[in-house]
PDB file of C-alpha atoms and ligand atoms in Angstrom:
ATOM      1  CA  MET C   1     -89.120  50.693 -35.180  1.00 79.00           C
ATOM      2  CA  ASN C   2     -89.903  47.478 -33.371  1.00 81.00           C
ATOM      3  CA  PRO C   3     -88.092  47.313 -29.993  1.00 80.00           C
ATOM      4  CA  ALA C   4     -87.695  43.564 -30.593  1.00 84.00           C
ATOM      5  CA  ASP C   5     -85.307  44.413 -33.462  1.00 93.00           C
ATOM      6  CA  VAL C   6     -82.804  45.869 -30.984  1.00 97.00           C
ATOM      7  CA  THR C   7     -80.353  43.528 -29.288  1.00 98.00           C
ATOM      8  CA  TYR C   8     -78.150  44.368 -26.308  1.00 98.00           C
ATOM      9  CA  LEU C   9     -74.646  42.955 -26.099  1.00 98.00           C
ATOM     10  CA  PRO C  10     -71.525  43.393 -23.990  1.00 98.00           C
ATOM     11  CA  GLU C  11     -69.110  45.714 -25.752  1.00 98.00           C
ATOM     12  CA  THR C  12     -66.117  44.345 -27.682  1.00 98.00           C
ATOM     13  CA  PRO C  13     -63.176  46.118 -29.376  1.00 97.00           C
ATOM     14  CA  ALA C  14     -65.000  45.636 -32.698  1.00 97.00           C
ATOM     15  CA  HIS C  15     -67.566  48.207 -31.521  1.00 98.00           C
ATOM     16  CA  ASP C  16     -65.000  50.902 -30.670  1.00 98.00           C
ATOM     17  CA  ALA C  17     -65.112  52.938 -33.895  1.00 98.00           C
ATOM     18  CA  GLU C  18     -68.909  53.097 -33.962  1.00 98.00           C
ATOM     19  CA  ILE C  19     -69.061  54.012 -30.257  1.00 98.00           C
ATOM     20  CA  GLU C  20     -66.588  56.830 -30.860  1.00 97.00           C
ATOM     21  CA  HIS C  21     -68.800  58.113 -33.672  1.00 97.00           C
ATOM     22  CA  ILE C  22     -71.933  57.956 -31.494  1.00 98.00           C
ATOM     23  CA  ASN C  23     -70.221  59.888 -28.701  1.00 97.00           C
ATOM     24  CA  GLU C  24     -68.918  62.485 -31.129  1.00 97.00           C
ATOM     25  CA  GLU C  25     -72.408  62.932 -32.533  1.00 97.00           C
ATOM     26  CA  ALA C  26     -73.980  63.180 -29.041  1.00 97.00           C
ATOM     27  CA  PHE C  27     -71.425  65.333 -27.221  1.00 95.00           C
ATOM     28  CA  GLY C  28     -69.252  67.000 -29.898  1.00 93.00           C
ATOM     29  CA  PRO C  29     -65.669  68.104 -29.284  1.00 91.00           C
ATOM     30  CA  GLY C  30     -66.709  69.520 -25.874  1.00 91.00           C
ATOM     31  CA  ARG C  31     -66.680  65.960 -24.533  1.00 90.00           C
ATOM     32  CA  PHE C  32     -62.899  66.039 -24.151  1.00 89.00           C
ATOM     33  CA  ALA C  33     -63.159  68.942 -21.695  1.00 91.00           C
ATOM     34  CA  ARG C  34     -65.641  67.217 -19.375  1.00 93.00           C
ATOM     35  CA  ALA C  35     -64.737  66.127 -15.848  1.00 93.00           C
ATOM     36  CA  ALA C  36     -65.904  62.575 -16.536  1.00 95.00           C
ATOM     37  CA  TYR C  37     -63.701  62.374 -19.638  1.00 95.00           C
ATOM     38  CA  LYS C  38     -60.695  63.458 -17.571  1.00 95.00           C
ATOM     39  CA  ILE C  39     -61.377  60.682 -15.048  1.00 96.00           C
ATOM     40  CA  ARG C  40     -61.797  58.098 -17.800  1.00 96.00           C
ATOM     41  CA  GLU C  41     -58.459  59.139 -19.279  1.00 95.00           C
ATOM     42  CA  GLY C  42     -56.832  57.671 -16.150  1.00 94.00           C
ATOM     43  CA  GLY C  43     -57.316  54.085 -17.289  1.00 96.00           C
ATOM     44  CA  PRO C  44     -59.432  51.660 -19.271  1.00 97.00           C
ATOM     45  CA  HIS C  45     -63.195  51.186 -18.981  1.00 98.00           C
ATOM     46  CA  GLU C  46     -64.678  47.799 -18.053  1.00 98.00           C
ATOM     47  CA  ARG C  47     -65.526  46.036 -21.288  1.00 97.00           C
ATOM     48  CA  THR C  48     -67.512  43.319 -19.535  1.00 96.00           C
ATOM     49  CA  LEU C  49     -69.683  45.935 -17.797  1.00 98.00           C
ATOM     50  CA  SER C  50     -70.155  48.120 -20.889  1.00 98.00           C
ATOM     51  CA  PHE C  51     -72.947  47.487 -23.373  1.00 98.00           C
ATOM     52  CA  VAL C  52     -74.106  48.350 -26.854  1.00 98.00           C
ATOM     53  CA  ALA C  53     -77.522  48.317 -28.507  1.00 98.00           C
ATOM     54  CA  ILE C  54     -77.469  46.865 -32.019  1.00 98.00           C
ATOM     55  CA  HIS C  55     -79.998  47.373 -34.812  1.00 97.00           C
ATOM     56  CA  GLY C  56     -79.301  45.468 -38.011  1.00 95.00           C
ATOM     57  CA  ASP C  57     -75.517  45.499 -38.240  1.00 94.00           C
ATOM     58  CA  ASN C  58     -75.139  48.863 -36.550  1.00 97.00           C
ATOM     59  CA  VAL C  59     -74.344  50.037 -33.044  1.00 98.00           C
ATOM     60  CA  ILE C  60     -77.110  52.520 -32.216  1.00 98.00           C
ATOM     61  CA  ALA C  61     -76.365  53.202 -28.552  1.00 98.00           C
ATOM     62  CA  SER C  62     -73.656  52.654 -26.005  1.00 98.00           C
ATOM     63  CA  VAL C  63     -73.006  52.851 -22.280  1.00 98.00           C
ATOM     64  CA  ARG C  64     -69.684  52.399 -20.576  1.00 98.00           C
ATOM     65  CA  LEU C  65     -68.686  51.764 -16.978  1.00 98.00           C
ATOM     66  CA  THR C  66     -65.262  52.631 -15.582  1.00 98.00           C
ATOM     67  CA  ARG C  67     -63.801  51.760 -12.160  1.00 98.00           C
ATOM     68  CA  ILE C  68     -63.272  54.871 -10.051  1.00 98.00           C
ATOM     69  CA  ALA C  69     -62.100  55.750  -6.546  1.00 97.00           C
ATOM     70  CA  ALA C  70     -62.597  58.557  -4.042  1.00 97.00           C
ATOM     71  CA  GLY C  71     -60.807  58.242  -0.705  1.00 94.00           C
ATOM     72  CA  GLU C  72     -61.389  54.711   0.589  1.00 93.00           C
ATOM     73  CA  GLY C  73     -64.450  54.340  -1.600  1.00 96.00           C
ATOM     74  CA  ARG C  74     -64.711  52.484  -4.885  1.00 97.00           C
ATOM     75  CA  ALA C  75     -67.458  52.704  -7.505  1.00 98.00           C
ATOM     76  CA  LEU C  76     -68.145  52.569 -11.222  1.00 98.00           C
ATOM     77  CA  LEU C  77     -68.529  55.719 -13.291  1.00 98.00           C
ATOM     78  CA  LEU C  78     -71.430  55.388 -15.741  1.00 98.00           C
ATOM     79  CA  GLY C  79     -70.930  57.118 -19.065  1.00 97.00           C
ATOM     80  CA  PRO C  80     -70.851  58.119 -21.733  1.00 97.00           C
ATOM     81  CA  LEU C  81     -74.436  57.037 -22.392  1.00 98.00           C
ATOM     82  CA  ALA C  82     -75.553  57.967 -25.882  1.00 98.00           C
ATOM     83  CA  VAL C  83     -78.253  56.905 -28.303  1.00 98.00           C
ATOM     84  CA  ARG C  84     -78.218  57.727 -32.017  1.00 98.00           C
ATOM     85  CA  PRO C  85     -80.741  60.505 -32.744  1.00 97.00           C
ATOM     86  CA  ALA C  86     -83.002  58.350 -34.930  1.00 96.00           C
ATOM     87  CA  PHE C  87     -83.436  55.890 -32.033  1.00 97.00           C
ATOM     88  CA  LYS C  88     -84.086  58.302 -29.166  1.00 97.00           C
ATOM     89  CA  ASN C  89     -87.148  58.095 -26.919  1.00 97.00           C
ATOM     90  CA  LEU C  90     -87.692  54.402 -27.532  1.00 96.00           C
ATOM     91  CA  GLY C  91     -86.490  53.290 -24.102  1.00 97.00           C
ATOM     92  CA  ILE C  92     -83.048  52.232 -25.376  1.00 98.00           C
ATOM     93  CA  GLY C  93     -81.096  54.543 -23.033  1.00 98.00           C
ATOM     94  CA  ARG C  94     -83.082  53.401 -20.004  1.00 98.00           C
ATOM     95  CA  ARG C  95     -82.632  49.765 -20.991  1.00 98.00           C
ATOM     96  CA  LEU C  96     -78.861  50.147 -21.391  1.00 98.00           C
ATOM     97  CA  VAL C  97     -78.617  51.773 -17.941  1.00 98.00           C
ATOM     98  CA  ALA C  98     -80.671  48.935 -16.427  1.00 98.00           C
ATOM     99  CA  ILE C  99     -78.471  46.288 -18.098  1.00 98.00           C
ATOM    100  CA  ALA C 100     -75.276  48.016 -16.929  1.00 98.00           C
ATOM    101  CA  LEU C 101     -76.586  48.353 -13.346  1.00 98.00           C
ATOM    102  CA  ASP C 102     -77.595  44.715 -13.278  1.00 98.00           C
ATOM    103  CA  ALA C 103     -74.149  43.664 -14.525  1.00 98.00           C
ATOM    104  CA  ALA C 104     -72.457  45.912 -11.936  1.00 98.00           C
ATOM    105  CA  GLU C 105     -74.502  44.364  -9.151  1.00 98.00           C
ATOM    106  CA  LYS C 106     -73.790  40.810 -10.339  1.00 98.00           C
ATOM    107  CA  ALA C 107     -70.082  41.660 -10.493  1.00 97.00           C
ATOM    108  CA  GLY C 108     -70.221  42.639  -6.810  1.00 97.00           C
ATOM    109  CA  GLN C 109     -69.508  46.311  -7.453  1.00 97.00           C
ATOM    110  CA  PRO C 110     -70.339  48.630  -4.538  1.00 97.00           C
ATOM    111  CA  ALA C 111     -71.902  51.673  -6.274  1.00 98.00           C
ATOM    112  CA  VAL C 112     -72.442  53.466  -9.569  1.00 98.00           C
ATOM    113  CA  VAL C 113     -71.775  57.205  -9.932  1.00 98.00           C
ATOM    114  CA  LEU C 114     -72.367  59.552 -12.874  1.00 98.00           C
ATOM    115  CA  VAL C 115     -72.491  63.169 -13.922  1.00 97.00           C
ATOM    116  CA  GLY C 116     -75.855  63.724 -15.563  1.00 96.00           C
ATOM    117  CA  ASP C 117     -79.407  65.030 -15.533  1.00 97.00           C
ATOM    118  CA  GLU C 118     -81.337  64.114 -12.417  1.00 97.00           C
ATOM    119  CA  PRO C 119     -84.704  64.266 -14.239  1.00 97.00           C
ATOM    120  CA  TYR C 120     -83.470  61.403 -16.463  1.00 98.00           C
ATOM    121  CA  TYR C 121     -81.447  59.331 -14.000  1.00 98.00           C
ATOM    122  CA  GLY C 122     -83.582  59.939 -10.865  1.00 98.00           C
ATOM    123  CA  PRO C 123     -86.383  57.611 -11.989  1.00 97.00           C
ATOM    124  CA  LEU C 124     -83.708  55.001 -12.798  1.00 97.00           C
ATOM    125  CA  GLY C 125     -82.646  54.970  -9.128  1.00 96.00           C
ATOM    126  CA  PHE C 126     -79.896  57.605  -8.924  1.00 98.00           C
ATOM    127  CA  LYS C 127     -79.767  60.213  -6.157  1.00 97.00           C
ATOM    128  CA  ARG C 128     -77.714  63.361  -5.734  1.00 97.00           C
ATOM    129  CA  VAL C 129     -74.408  62.914  -3.928  1.00 97.00           C
ATOM    130  CA  PRO C 130     -74.447  65.378  -1.002  1.00 95.00           C
ATOM    131  CA  ARG C 131     -72.763  68.644  -1.991  1.00 94.00           C
ATOM    132  CA  GLY C 132     -69.098  68.723  -0.962  1.00 93.00           C
ATOM    133  CA  GLN C 133     -68.756  64.946  -0.480  1.00 96.00           C
ATOM    134  CA  VAL C 134     -66.779  64.519  -3.695  1.00 97.00           C
ATOM    135  CA  SER C 135     -64.865  66.763  -6.040  1.00 95.00           C
ATOM    136  CA  MET C 136     -64.020  66.286  -9.700  1.00 95.00           C
ATOM    137  CA  PRO C 137     -60.769  66.934 -11.549  1.00 94.00           C
ATOM    138  CA  ARG C 138     -62.547  69.587 -13.642  1.00 93.00           C
ATOM    139  CA  PRO C 139     -65.375  72.009 -12.840  1.00 92.00           C
ATOM    140  CA  VAL C 140     -68.771  70.353 -12.784  1.00 94.00           C
ATOM    141  CA  ASP C 141     -72.249  71.344 -11.647  1.00 93.00           C
ATOM    142  CA  LEU C 142     -72.363  69.594  -8.249  1.00 92.00           C
ATOM    143  CA  GLU C 143     -76.127  69.079  -8.570  1.00 93.00           C
ATOM    144  CA  ARG C 144     -75.389  66.728 -11.460  1.00 96.00           C
ATOM    145  CA  ILE C 145     -73.224  64.283  -9.495  1.00 97.00           C
ATOM    146  CA  LEU C 146     -75.575  61.352  -8.942  1.00 98.00           C
ATOM    147  CA  ALA C 147     -75.062  57.917  -7.458  1.00 98.00           C
ATOM    148  CA  MET C 148     -76.715  54.597  -6.831  1.00 98.00           C
ATOM    149  CA  GLU C 149     -75.510  52.564  -3.884  1.00 97.00           C
ATOM    150  CA  ILE C 150     -75.384  48.796  -4.384  1.00 97.00           C
ATOM    151  CA  ALA C 151     -73.537  47.675  -1.234  1.00 96.00           C
ATOM    152  CA  SER C 152     -74.768  49.303   1.937  1.00 95.00           C
ATOM    153  CA  GLY C 153     -72.310  51.950   3.207  1.00 94.00           C
ATOM    154  CA  ALA C 154     -70.379  52.138  -0.073  1.00 96.00           C
ATOM    155  CA  LEU C 155     -71.284  55.750  -0.728  1.00 96.00           C
ATOM    156  CA  ALA C 156     -70.346  56.950   2.750  1.00 95.00           C
ATOM    157  CA  ARG C 157     -66.778  55.811   2.003  1.00 95.00           C
ATOM    158  CA  PHE C 158     -66.797  57.510  -1.404  1.00 97.00           C
ATOM    159  CA  LYS C 159     -65.362  60.882  -0.358  1.00 96.00           C
ATOM    160  CA  GLY C 160     -62.879  63.345  -1.806  1.00 96.00           C
ATOM    161  CA  GLU C 161     -61.438  63.766  -5.280  1.00 96.00           C
ATOM    162  CA  VAL C 162     -62.727  61.250  -7.800  1.00 97.00           C
ATOM    163  CA  CYS C 163     -60.144  59.537 -10.002  1.00 96.00           C
ATOM    164  CA  HIS C 164     -59.797  56.379 -12.082  1.00 97.00           C
ATOM    165  CA  ALA C 165     -59.340  53.403  -9.725  1.00 96.00           C
ATOM    166  CA  ASP C 166     -56.015  52.509 -11.395  1.00 94.00           C
ATOM    167  CA  HIS C 167     -54.763  55.981 -10.571  1.00 87.00           C
ATOM    168  CA  ALA C 168     -55.722  55.505  -6.895  1.00 84.00           C
ATOM    169  CA  LYS C 169     -53.763  52.231  -6.825  1.00 71.00           C
ATOM    170  CA  ILE C 170     -50.668  53.981  -8.160  1.00 68.00           C
ATOM    171  CA  ALA C 171     -51.050  56.738  -5.533  1.00 67.00           C
ATOM    172  CA  GLU C 172     -51.468  54.121  -2.751  1.00 70.00           C
ATOM    173  CA  ARG C 173     -48.346  52.246  -3.863  1.00 71.00           C
ATOM    174  CA  SER C 174     -46.261  55.396  -3.873  1.00 72.00           C
ATOM    175  CA  LEU C 175     -47.460  56.238  -0.335  1.00 67.00           C
ATOM    176  CA  SER C 176     -46.853  52.810   1.180  1.00 66.00           C
ATOM    177  CA  PRO C 177     -43.446  52.241   2.823  1.00 63.00           C
ATOM    178  CA  ALA C 178     -40.916  50.298   0.736  1.00 55.00           C
TER     179      ALA C 178
HETATM  180  C1  LIG D   1     -80.118  61.086 -22.858  1.00 61.79           C
HETATM  181  C2  LIG D   1     -80.250  59.885 -23.793  1.00 61.79           C
HETATM  182  C3  LIG D   1     -79.142  58.892 -23.494  1.00 61.79           C
HETATM  183  C4  LIG D   1     -81.600  59.237 -23.515  1.00 61.79           C
HETATM  184  O1  LIG D   1     -81.704  58.045 -24.266  1.00 61.79           O
HETATM  185  P1  LIG D   1     -83.086  57.627 -24.944  1.00 61.79           P
HETATM  186  O2  LIG D   1     -82.979  56.210 -25.389  1.00 61.79           O
HETATM  187  O3  LIG D   1     -83.434  58.632 -25.971  1.00 61.79           O
HETATM  188  O4  LIG D   1     -84.079  57.790 -23.716  1.00 61.79           O
HETATM  189  P2  LIG D   1     -85.188  56.786 -23.208  1.00 61.79           P
HETATM  190  O5  LIG D   1     -86.020  56.340 -24.362  1.00 61.79           O
HETATM  191  O6  LIG D   1     -84.576  55.769 -22.339  1.00 61.79           O
HETATM  192  O7  LIG D   1     -86.033  57.757 -22.267  1.00 61.79           O
HETATM  193  C5  LIG D   1     -86.802  58.748 -22.868  1.00 61.79           C
HETATM  194  C6  LIG D   1     -87.370  59.648 -21.791  1.00 61.79           C
HETATM  195  O8  LIG D   1     -86.290  60.348 -21.164  1.00 61.79           O
HETATM  196  C7  LIG D   1     -86.502  61.735 -21.308  1.00 61.79           C
HETATM  197  N1  LIG D   1     -85.192  62.382 -21.423  1.00 61.79           N
HETATM  198  C8  LIG D   1     -84.282  62.248 -22.387  1.00 61.79           C
HETATM  199  N2  LIG D   1     -83.191  63.001 -22.112  1.00 61.79           N
HETATM  200  C9  LIG D   1     -83.449  63.610 -20.938  1.00 61.79           C
HETATM  201  C10 LIG D   1     -82.731  64.523 -20.138  1.00 61.79           C
HETATM  202  N3  LIG D   1     -81.519  64.952 -20.475  1.00 61.79           N
HETATM  203  N4  LIG D   1     -83.309  64.953 -18.990  1.00 61.79           N
HETATM  204  C11 LIG D   1     -84.536  64.531 -18.622  1.00 61.79           C
HETATM  205  N5  LIG D   1     -85.271  63.656 -19.337  1.00 61.79           N
HETATM  206  C12 LIG D   1     -84.725  63.217 -20.479  1.00 61.79           C
HETATM  207  C13 LIG D   1     -87.334  61.872 -22.580  1.00 61.79           C
HETATM  208  O9  LIG D   1     -88.017  63.091 -22.603  1.00 61.79           O
HETATM  209  C14 LIG D   1     -88.267  60.689 -22.418  1.00 61.79           C
HETATM  210  O10 LIG D   1     -89.273  60.978 -21.479  1.00 61.79           O
HETATM  211  P3  LIG D   1     -90.706  60.214 -21.501  1.00 61.79           P
HETATM  212  O11 LIG D   1     -90.433  58.754 -21.300  1.00 61.79           O
HETATM  213  O12 LIG D   1     -91.437  60.847 -20.372  1.00 61.79           O
HETATM  214  O13 LIG D   1     -91.264  60.516 -22.847  1.00 61.79           O
HETATM  215  C15 LIG D   1     -80.203  60.291 -25.287  1.00 61.79           C
HETATM  216  O14 LIG D   1     -81.193  61.259 -25.516  1.00 61.79           O
HETATM  217  C16 LIG D   1     -78.874  60.841 -25.751  1.00 61.79           C
HETATM  218  O15 LIG D   1     -78.046  60.115 -26.266  1.00 61.79           O
HETATM  219  N6  LIG D   1     -78.652  62.163 -25.566  1.00 61.79           N
HETATM  220  C17 LIG D   1     -77.400  62.790 -25.956  1.00 61.79           C
HETATM  221  C18 LIG D   1     -76.292  62.378 -25.034  1.00 61.79           C
HETATM  222  C19 LIG D   1     -76.618  62.600 -23.570  1.00 61.79           C
HETATM  223  O16 LIG D   1     -77.087  63.664 -23.186  1.00 61.79           O
HETATM  224  N7  LIG D   1     -76.327  61.573 -22.759  1.00 61.79           N
HETATM  225  C20 LIG D   1     -76.583  61.584 -21.330  1.00 61.79           C
HETATM  226  C21 LIG D   1     -75.392  62.110 -20.642  1.00 61.79           C
HETATM  227  S1  LIG D   1     -75.781  62.579 -19.010  1.00 61.79           S
END
């Protein structure tokens, strides 16, 4: 496969069915039980910061970013990231992560967080979040919570239980005096 035959585009609703299929293939039914899935259930992902890789007429890989909150901190949750098996190990996953990070930075987002393998994401700039700094709505291996800070100090504010940013807004409204 020639890498020049792959194009990278912002995601649109027309890609949804193929992305669902790719995620099902990559993660199986277990994906619904994951902590990150639970967080993403709290609200929509950011279409303009989510990207697909296209080969011919087909979506062959996808990455999504979703706005999240923990305490006073705000960030984007990266994932799911998945590449169709026939297109693995061609640099497509790395490229999608780079495109998403670039878009997040240009959009003025403070940080990107994910639950994933450090050996893969470490070389892409992600570091472990110190143990105990954040918790997830479902059990997760704390060594796999990784982050990349974009705005200085953003990660220090990102503390406590992670939820979808829309969920945090609702909680803030219900706490503020009428
Ligand atoms: C993980 C995944 C997204 C990588 O995408 P990809 O396009 O195949 O990967 P790239 O071509 O960008 O990078 C390939 C390199 O990453 C390595 N790699 C792939 N998955 C890895 C992992 N889980 N841990 C460590 N290294 C990994 C490969 O061995 C390869 O190493 P090399 O460059 O030294 O040969 C893809 O394999 C996939 O969809 N997997 C199933 C879903 C998944 O696990 N998603 C990640 C959720 S955390």
